[in-house]
Structure formats: structure tokens, C-alpha cells
PDB file of C-alpha atoms in Angstrom:
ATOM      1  CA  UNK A1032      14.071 -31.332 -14.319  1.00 78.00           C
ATOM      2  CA  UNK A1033      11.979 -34.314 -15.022  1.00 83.00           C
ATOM      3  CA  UNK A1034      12.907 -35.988 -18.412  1.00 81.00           C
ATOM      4  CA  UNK A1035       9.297 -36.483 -18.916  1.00 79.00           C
ATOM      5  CA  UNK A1036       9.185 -32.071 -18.600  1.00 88.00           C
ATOM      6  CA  UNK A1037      12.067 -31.443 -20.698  1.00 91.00           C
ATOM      7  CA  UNK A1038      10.451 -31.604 -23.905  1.00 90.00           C
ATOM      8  CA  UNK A1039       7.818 -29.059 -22.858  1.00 89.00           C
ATOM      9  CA  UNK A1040      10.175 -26.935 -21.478  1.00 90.00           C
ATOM     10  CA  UNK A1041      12.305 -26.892 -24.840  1.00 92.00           C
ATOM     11  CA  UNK A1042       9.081 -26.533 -27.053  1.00 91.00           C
ATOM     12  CA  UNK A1043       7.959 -23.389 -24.750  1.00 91.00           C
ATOM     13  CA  UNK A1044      11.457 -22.109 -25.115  1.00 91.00           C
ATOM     14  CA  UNK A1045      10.837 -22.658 -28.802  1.00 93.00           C
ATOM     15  CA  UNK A1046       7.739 -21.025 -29.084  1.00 92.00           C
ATOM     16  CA  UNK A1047       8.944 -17.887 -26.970  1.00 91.00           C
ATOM     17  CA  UNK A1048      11.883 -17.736 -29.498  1.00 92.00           C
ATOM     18  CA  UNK A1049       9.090 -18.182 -32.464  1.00 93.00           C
ATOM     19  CA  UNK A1050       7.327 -15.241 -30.960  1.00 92.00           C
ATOM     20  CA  UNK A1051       9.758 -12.927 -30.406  1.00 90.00           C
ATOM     21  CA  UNK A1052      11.284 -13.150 -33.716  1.00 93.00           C
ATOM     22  CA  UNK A1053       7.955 -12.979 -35.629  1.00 92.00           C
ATOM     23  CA  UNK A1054       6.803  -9.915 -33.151  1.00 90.00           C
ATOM     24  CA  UNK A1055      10.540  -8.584 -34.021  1.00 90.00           C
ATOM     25  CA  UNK A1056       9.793  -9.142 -38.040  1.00 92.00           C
ATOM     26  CA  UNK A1057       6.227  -7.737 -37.777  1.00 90.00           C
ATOM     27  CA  UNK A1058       8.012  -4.477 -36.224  1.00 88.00           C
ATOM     28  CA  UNK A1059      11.031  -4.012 -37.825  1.00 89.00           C
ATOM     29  CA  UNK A1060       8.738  -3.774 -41.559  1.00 89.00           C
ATOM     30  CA  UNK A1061       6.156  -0.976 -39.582  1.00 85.00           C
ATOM     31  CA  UNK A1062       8.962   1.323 -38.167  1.00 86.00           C
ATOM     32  CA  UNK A1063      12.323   2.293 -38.926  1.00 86.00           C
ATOM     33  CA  UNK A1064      13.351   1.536 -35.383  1.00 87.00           C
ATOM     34  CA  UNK A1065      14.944  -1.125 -33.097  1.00 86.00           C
ATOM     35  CA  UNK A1066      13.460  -3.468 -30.424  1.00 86.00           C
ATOM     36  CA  UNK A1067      14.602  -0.805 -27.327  1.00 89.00           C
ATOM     37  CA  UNK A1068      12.723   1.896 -29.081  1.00 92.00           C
ATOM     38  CA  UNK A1069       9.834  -0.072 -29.888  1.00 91.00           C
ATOM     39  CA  UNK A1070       9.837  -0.574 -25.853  1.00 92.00           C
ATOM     40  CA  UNK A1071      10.453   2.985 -24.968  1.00 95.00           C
ATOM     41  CA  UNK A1072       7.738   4.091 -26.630  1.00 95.00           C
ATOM     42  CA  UNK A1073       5.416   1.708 -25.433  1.00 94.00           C
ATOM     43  CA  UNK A1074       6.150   2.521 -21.810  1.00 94.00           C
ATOM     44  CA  UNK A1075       5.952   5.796 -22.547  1.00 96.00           C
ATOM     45  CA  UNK A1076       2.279   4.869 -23.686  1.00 94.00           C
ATOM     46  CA  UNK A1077       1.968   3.169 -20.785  1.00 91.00           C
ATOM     47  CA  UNK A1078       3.255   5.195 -18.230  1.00 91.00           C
ATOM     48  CA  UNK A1079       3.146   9.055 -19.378  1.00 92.00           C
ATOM     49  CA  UNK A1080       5.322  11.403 -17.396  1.00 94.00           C
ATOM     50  CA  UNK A1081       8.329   8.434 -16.479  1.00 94.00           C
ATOM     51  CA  UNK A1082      11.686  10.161 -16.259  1.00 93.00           C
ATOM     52  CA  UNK A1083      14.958   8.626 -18.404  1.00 94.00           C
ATOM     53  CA  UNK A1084      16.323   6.714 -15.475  1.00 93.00           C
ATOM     54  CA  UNK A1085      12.678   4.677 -14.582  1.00 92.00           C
ATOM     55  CA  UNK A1086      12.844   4.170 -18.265  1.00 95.00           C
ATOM     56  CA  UNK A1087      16.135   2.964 -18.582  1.00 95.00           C
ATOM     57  CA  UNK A1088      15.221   0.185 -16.304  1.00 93.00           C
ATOM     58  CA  UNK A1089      12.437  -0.800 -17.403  1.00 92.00           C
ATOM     59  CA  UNK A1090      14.450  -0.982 -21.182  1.00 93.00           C
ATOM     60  CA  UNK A1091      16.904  -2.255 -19.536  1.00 92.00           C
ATOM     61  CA  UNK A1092      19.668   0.352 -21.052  1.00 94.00           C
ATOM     62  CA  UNK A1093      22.103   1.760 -19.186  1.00 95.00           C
ATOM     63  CA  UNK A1094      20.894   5.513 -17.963  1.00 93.00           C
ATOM     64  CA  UNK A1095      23.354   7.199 -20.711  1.00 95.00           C
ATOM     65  CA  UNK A1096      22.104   4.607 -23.323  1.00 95.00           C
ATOM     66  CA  UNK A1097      18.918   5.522 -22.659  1.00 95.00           C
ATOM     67  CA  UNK A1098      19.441   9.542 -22.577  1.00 95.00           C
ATOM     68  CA  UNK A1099      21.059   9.111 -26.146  1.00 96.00           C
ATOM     69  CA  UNK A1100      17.756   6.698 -27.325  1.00 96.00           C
ATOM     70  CA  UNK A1101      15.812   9.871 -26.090  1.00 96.00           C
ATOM     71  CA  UNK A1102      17.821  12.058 -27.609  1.00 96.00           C
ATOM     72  CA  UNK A1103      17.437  10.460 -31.021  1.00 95.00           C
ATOM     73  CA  UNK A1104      13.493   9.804 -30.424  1.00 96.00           C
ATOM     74  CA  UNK A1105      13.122  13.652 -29.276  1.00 96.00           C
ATOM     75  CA  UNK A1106      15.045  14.768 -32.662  1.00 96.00           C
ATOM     76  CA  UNK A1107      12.897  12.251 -34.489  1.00 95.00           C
ATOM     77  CA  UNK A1108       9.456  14.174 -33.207  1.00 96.00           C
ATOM     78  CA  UNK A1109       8.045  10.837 -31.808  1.00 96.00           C
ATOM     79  CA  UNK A1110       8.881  11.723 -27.687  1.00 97.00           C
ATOM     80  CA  UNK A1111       9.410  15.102 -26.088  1.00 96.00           C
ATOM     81  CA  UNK A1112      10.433  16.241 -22.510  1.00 93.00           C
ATOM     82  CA  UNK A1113       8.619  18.518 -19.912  1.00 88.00           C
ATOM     83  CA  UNK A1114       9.769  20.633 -17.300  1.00 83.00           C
ATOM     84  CA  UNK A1115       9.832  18.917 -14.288  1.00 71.00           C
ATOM     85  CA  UNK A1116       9.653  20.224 -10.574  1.00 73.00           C
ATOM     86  CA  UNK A1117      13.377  18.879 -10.233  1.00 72.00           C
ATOM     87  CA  UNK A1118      15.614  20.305 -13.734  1.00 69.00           C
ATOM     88  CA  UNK A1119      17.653  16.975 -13.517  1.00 70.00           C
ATOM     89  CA  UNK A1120      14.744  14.430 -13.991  1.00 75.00           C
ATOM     90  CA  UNK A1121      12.241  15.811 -16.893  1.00 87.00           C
ATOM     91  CA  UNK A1122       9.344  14.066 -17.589  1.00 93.00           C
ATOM     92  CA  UNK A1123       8.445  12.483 -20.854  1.00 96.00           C
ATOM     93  CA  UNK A1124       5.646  12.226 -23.302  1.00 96.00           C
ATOM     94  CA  UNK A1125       4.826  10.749 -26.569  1.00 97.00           C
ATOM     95  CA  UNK A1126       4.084  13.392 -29.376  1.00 97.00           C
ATOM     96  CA  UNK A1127       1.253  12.358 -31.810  1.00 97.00           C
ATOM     97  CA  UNK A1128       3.456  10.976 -33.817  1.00 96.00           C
ATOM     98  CA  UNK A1129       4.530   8.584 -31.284  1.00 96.00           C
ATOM     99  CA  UNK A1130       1.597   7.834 -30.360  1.00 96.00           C
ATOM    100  CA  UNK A1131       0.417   6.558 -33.986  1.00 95.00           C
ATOM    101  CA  UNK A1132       3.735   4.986 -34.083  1.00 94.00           C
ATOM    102  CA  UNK A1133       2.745   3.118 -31.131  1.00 94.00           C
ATOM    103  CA  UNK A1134      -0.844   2.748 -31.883  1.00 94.00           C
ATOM    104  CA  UNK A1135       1.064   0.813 -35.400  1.00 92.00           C
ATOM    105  CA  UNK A1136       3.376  -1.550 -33.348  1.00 92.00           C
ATOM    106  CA  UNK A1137       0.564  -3.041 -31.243  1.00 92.00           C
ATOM    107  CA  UNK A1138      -1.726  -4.250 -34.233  1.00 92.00           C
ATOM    108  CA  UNK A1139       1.141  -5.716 -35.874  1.00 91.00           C
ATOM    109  CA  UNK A1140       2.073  -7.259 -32.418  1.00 91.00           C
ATOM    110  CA  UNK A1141      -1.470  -8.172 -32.056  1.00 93.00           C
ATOM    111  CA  UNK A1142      -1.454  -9.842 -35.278  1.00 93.00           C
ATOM    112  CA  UNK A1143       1.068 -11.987 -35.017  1.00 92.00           C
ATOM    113  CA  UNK A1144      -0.105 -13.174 -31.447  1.00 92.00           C
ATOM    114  CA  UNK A1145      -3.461 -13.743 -32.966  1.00 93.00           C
ATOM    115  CA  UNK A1146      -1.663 -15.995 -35.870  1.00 93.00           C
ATOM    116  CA  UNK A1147      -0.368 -18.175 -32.511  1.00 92.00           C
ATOM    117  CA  UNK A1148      -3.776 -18.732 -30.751  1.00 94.00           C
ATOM    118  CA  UNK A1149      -6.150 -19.010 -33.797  1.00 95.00           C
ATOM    119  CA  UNK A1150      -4.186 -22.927 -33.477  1.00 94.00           C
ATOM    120  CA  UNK A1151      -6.698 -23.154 -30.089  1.00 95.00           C
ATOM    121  CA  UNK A1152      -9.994 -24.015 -28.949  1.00 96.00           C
ATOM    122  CA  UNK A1153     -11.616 -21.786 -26.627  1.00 95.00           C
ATOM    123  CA  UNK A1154     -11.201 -23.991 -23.779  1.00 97.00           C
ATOM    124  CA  UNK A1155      -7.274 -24.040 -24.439  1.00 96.00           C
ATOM    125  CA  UNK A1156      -7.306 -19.882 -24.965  1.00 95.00           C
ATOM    126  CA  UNK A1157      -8.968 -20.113 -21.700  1.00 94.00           C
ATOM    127  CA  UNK A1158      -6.589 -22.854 -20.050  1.00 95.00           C
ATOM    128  CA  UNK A1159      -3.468 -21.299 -21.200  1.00 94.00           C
ATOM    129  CA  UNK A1160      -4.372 -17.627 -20.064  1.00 91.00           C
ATOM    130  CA  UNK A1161      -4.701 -19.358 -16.546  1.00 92.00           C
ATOM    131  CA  UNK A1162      -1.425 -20.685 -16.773  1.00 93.00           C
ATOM    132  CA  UNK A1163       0.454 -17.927 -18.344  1.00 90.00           C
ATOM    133  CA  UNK A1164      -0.944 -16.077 -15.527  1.00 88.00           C
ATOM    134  CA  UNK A1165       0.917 -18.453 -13.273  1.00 89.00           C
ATOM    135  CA  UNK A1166       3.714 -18.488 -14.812  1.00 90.00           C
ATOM    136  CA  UNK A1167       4.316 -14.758 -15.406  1.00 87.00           C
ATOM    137  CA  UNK A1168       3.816 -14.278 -11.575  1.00 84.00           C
ATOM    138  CA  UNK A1169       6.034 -17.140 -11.019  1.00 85.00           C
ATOM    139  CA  UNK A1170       9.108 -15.167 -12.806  1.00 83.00           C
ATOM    140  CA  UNK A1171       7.884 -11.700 -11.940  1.00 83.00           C
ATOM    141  CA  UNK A1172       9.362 -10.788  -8.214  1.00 80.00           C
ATOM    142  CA  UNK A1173       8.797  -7.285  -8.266  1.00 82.00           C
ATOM    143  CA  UNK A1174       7.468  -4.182  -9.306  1.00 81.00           C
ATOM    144  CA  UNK A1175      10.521  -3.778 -11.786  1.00 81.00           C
ATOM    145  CA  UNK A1176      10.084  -7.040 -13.223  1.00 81.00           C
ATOM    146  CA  UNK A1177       6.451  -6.334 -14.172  1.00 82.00           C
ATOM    147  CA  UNK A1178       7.384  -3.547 -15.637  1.00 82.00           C
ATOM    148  CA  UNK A1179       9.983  -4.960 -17.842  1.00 83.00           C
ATOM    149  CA  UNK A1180       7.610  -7.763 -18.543  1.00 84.00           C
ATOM    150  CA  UNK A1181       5.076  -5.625 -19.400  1.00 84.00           C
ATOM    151  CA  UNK A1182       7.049  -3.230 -21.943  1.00 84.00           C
ATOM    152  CA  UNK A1183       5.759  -4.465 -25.315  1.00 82.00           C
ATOM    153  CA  UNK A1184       2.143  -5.027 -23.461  1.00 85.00           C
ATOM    154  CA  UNK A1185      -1.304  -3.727 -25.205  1.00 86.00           C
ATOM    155  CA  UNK A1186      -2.508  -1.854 -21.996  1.00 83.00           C
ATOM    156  CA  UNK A1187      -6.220  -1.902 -23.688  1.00 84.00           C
ATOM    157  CA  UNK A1188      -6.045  -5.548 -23.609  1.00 84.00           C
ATOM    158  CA  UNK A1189      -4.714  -6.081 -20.192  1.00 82.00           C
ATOM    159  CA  UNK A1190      -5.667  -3.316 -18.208  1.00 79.00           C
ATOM    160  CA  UNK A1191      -3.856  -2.398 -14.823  1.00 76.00           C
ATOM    161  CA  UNK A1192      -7.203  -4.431 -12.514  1.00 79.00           C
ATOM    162  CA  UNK A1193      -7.084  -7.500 -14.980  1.00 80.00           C
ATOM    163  CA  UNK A1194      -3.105  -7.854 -15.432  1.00 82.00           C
ATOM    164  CA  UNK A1195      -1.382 -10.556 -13.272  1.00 82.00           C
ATOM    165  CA  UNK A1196       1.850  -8.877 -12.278  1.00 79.00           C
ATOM    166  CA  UNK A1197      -0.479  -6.081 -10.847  1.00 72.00           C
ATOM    167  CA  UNK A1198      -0.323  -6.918  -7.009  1.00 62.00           C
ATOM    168  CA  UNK A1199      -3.281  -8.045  -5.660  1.00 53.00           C
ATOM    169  CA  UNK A1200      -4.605  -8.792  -8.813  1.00 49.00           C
ATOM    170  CA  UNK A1201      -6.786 -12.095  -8.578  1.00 45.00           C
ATOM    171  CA  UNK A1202      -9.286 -11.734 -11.378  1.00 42.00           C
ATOM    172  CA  UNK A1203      -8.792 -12.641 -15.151  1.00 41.00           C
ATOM    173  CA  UNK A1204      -9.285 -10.817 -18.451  1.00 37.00           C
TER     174      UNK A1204
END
């Protein structure tokens, strides 16, 4: 690396480390839940019907981690599981009560994202979308990694035509 790039590069890995911990705060005082559950139950939103193992990549858990998350979030009355044609992978749904739980977690992630831009001009909003957009497909190699990329995403505001790790996607928000 360029000396002349480091100091971006440390400020962006400053900023990410900003965001996640205010996005973590913002959370953690709307839900009595951790970080993994906050993603399960987005994905869930996102992606009704996903069976425990799909999800447990996309979390990132290991496939018993994630049966025992399910477990707890089934027993909790915010996800439950439908018969499936095959008994060993059941589908899963929010309930209503995930959903609001959900519906909770992306305003307060959407308000502390909005804290971060309202520092812009339009013309910067504008300039960094187009290089987020570059970016994120630079890291993102595969379906798997747009989908864990994607697991704290507001699908309203990025639907599936608009979203850059969606292949073949060439069109903005």
C-alpha cells in the first residue's frame, strides 16, 4: 500500500469500526438480543422459507450453533418452523412478533446511518454510493458473500434490481 493511501485506509477502517459499534449500541437498547440474532432475523425477513443450514452460513454459526439460536428464537415466539417436503431441512418464518422486532432494528439501524451521511452534500451521498458500490463488489466473490454482506441490509432500501452484489446488477438506487 501506498503511504499516501494508508491514512484513508485506516480512517475507513475507523469509520467501519464507528459504525458497527454505534449500529451494535442502537440494537442492543431496542432488543434483548445479540448481534447473530439481530442477523437471523433479518435474513429471515429477507429470505422467508431458508432452512437452518443456509442460515447458518449466511450468520456465519456453525449448523448446531445455529439450530440452538433457533431453538431459543422459536421458544421466544419471534421465528417458527414449517413442514418441509424433506423432515430434515424445515423451513423458517418470522412470527409477527419477529417481524415488528425486525421492522424495530432497521429504524434504529437506519438512524444511526442517517447520523453518518447527514455530514454530506448531495454530490458526496451520490459519489460515495458509487464507490461503495465498487467496493462491496470488489470484496463480494460470491453468492454467499452477498448474502453475508447483506444480513443486517434494509431490503426496502436496496431492493434485489438496485443492490450491487445482485449479479448483473448495473443500475443504482
Amino acid at each position: 500500500m501506498k503511504k499516501s493511501e494508508a491514512r484513508t485506509t485506516n480512517m475507513l477502517g475507523a469509520l467501519s469500526l464507528v459504525m458497527v459499534d454505534a449500529m451494535s449500541r442502537e440494537l442492543e437498547a431496542l432488543t434483548d438480543i445479540c448481534d447473530t440474532d439481530w442477523a437471523a432475523l433479518i435474513v429471515l425477513e429477507q429470505m422467508p422459507g431458508i432452512t437452518v443450514d443456509r442460515l447458518a452460513r449466511i450468520v456465519r454459526l456453525s449448523q448446531p450453533g445455529a439450530v440452538r439460536m433457533i431453538n431459543r428464537l422459536v421458544e421466544e415466539g419471534r421465528v417458527e418452523r414449517h413442514q418441509g417436503a424433506d423432515r430434515r431441512a424445515r423451513p423458517l418464518a418470522l412470527t409477527p412478533a419477529g417481524q415488528r422486532m425486525v421492522r424495530a432494528m432497521l429504524l434504529g439501524r437506519e438512524k444511526v446511518l442517517s447520523q453518518a451521511m447527514e455530514a454530506l452534500d448531495s454530490e458526496e451521498k451520490q459519489t460515495l454510493g458509487r464507490l461503495m458500490e465498487k467496493m462491496l463488489r470488489g470484496l463480494t466473490t460470491d453468492d454467499e458473500a452477498a448474502n453475508t454482506a447483506c444480513r443486517l441490509c434494509d431490503e426496502q432500501a436496496c431492493p434485489e434490481e438496485s443492490c450491487p452484489l445482485t449479479p448483473g446488477c448495473n443500475k443504482a438506487a
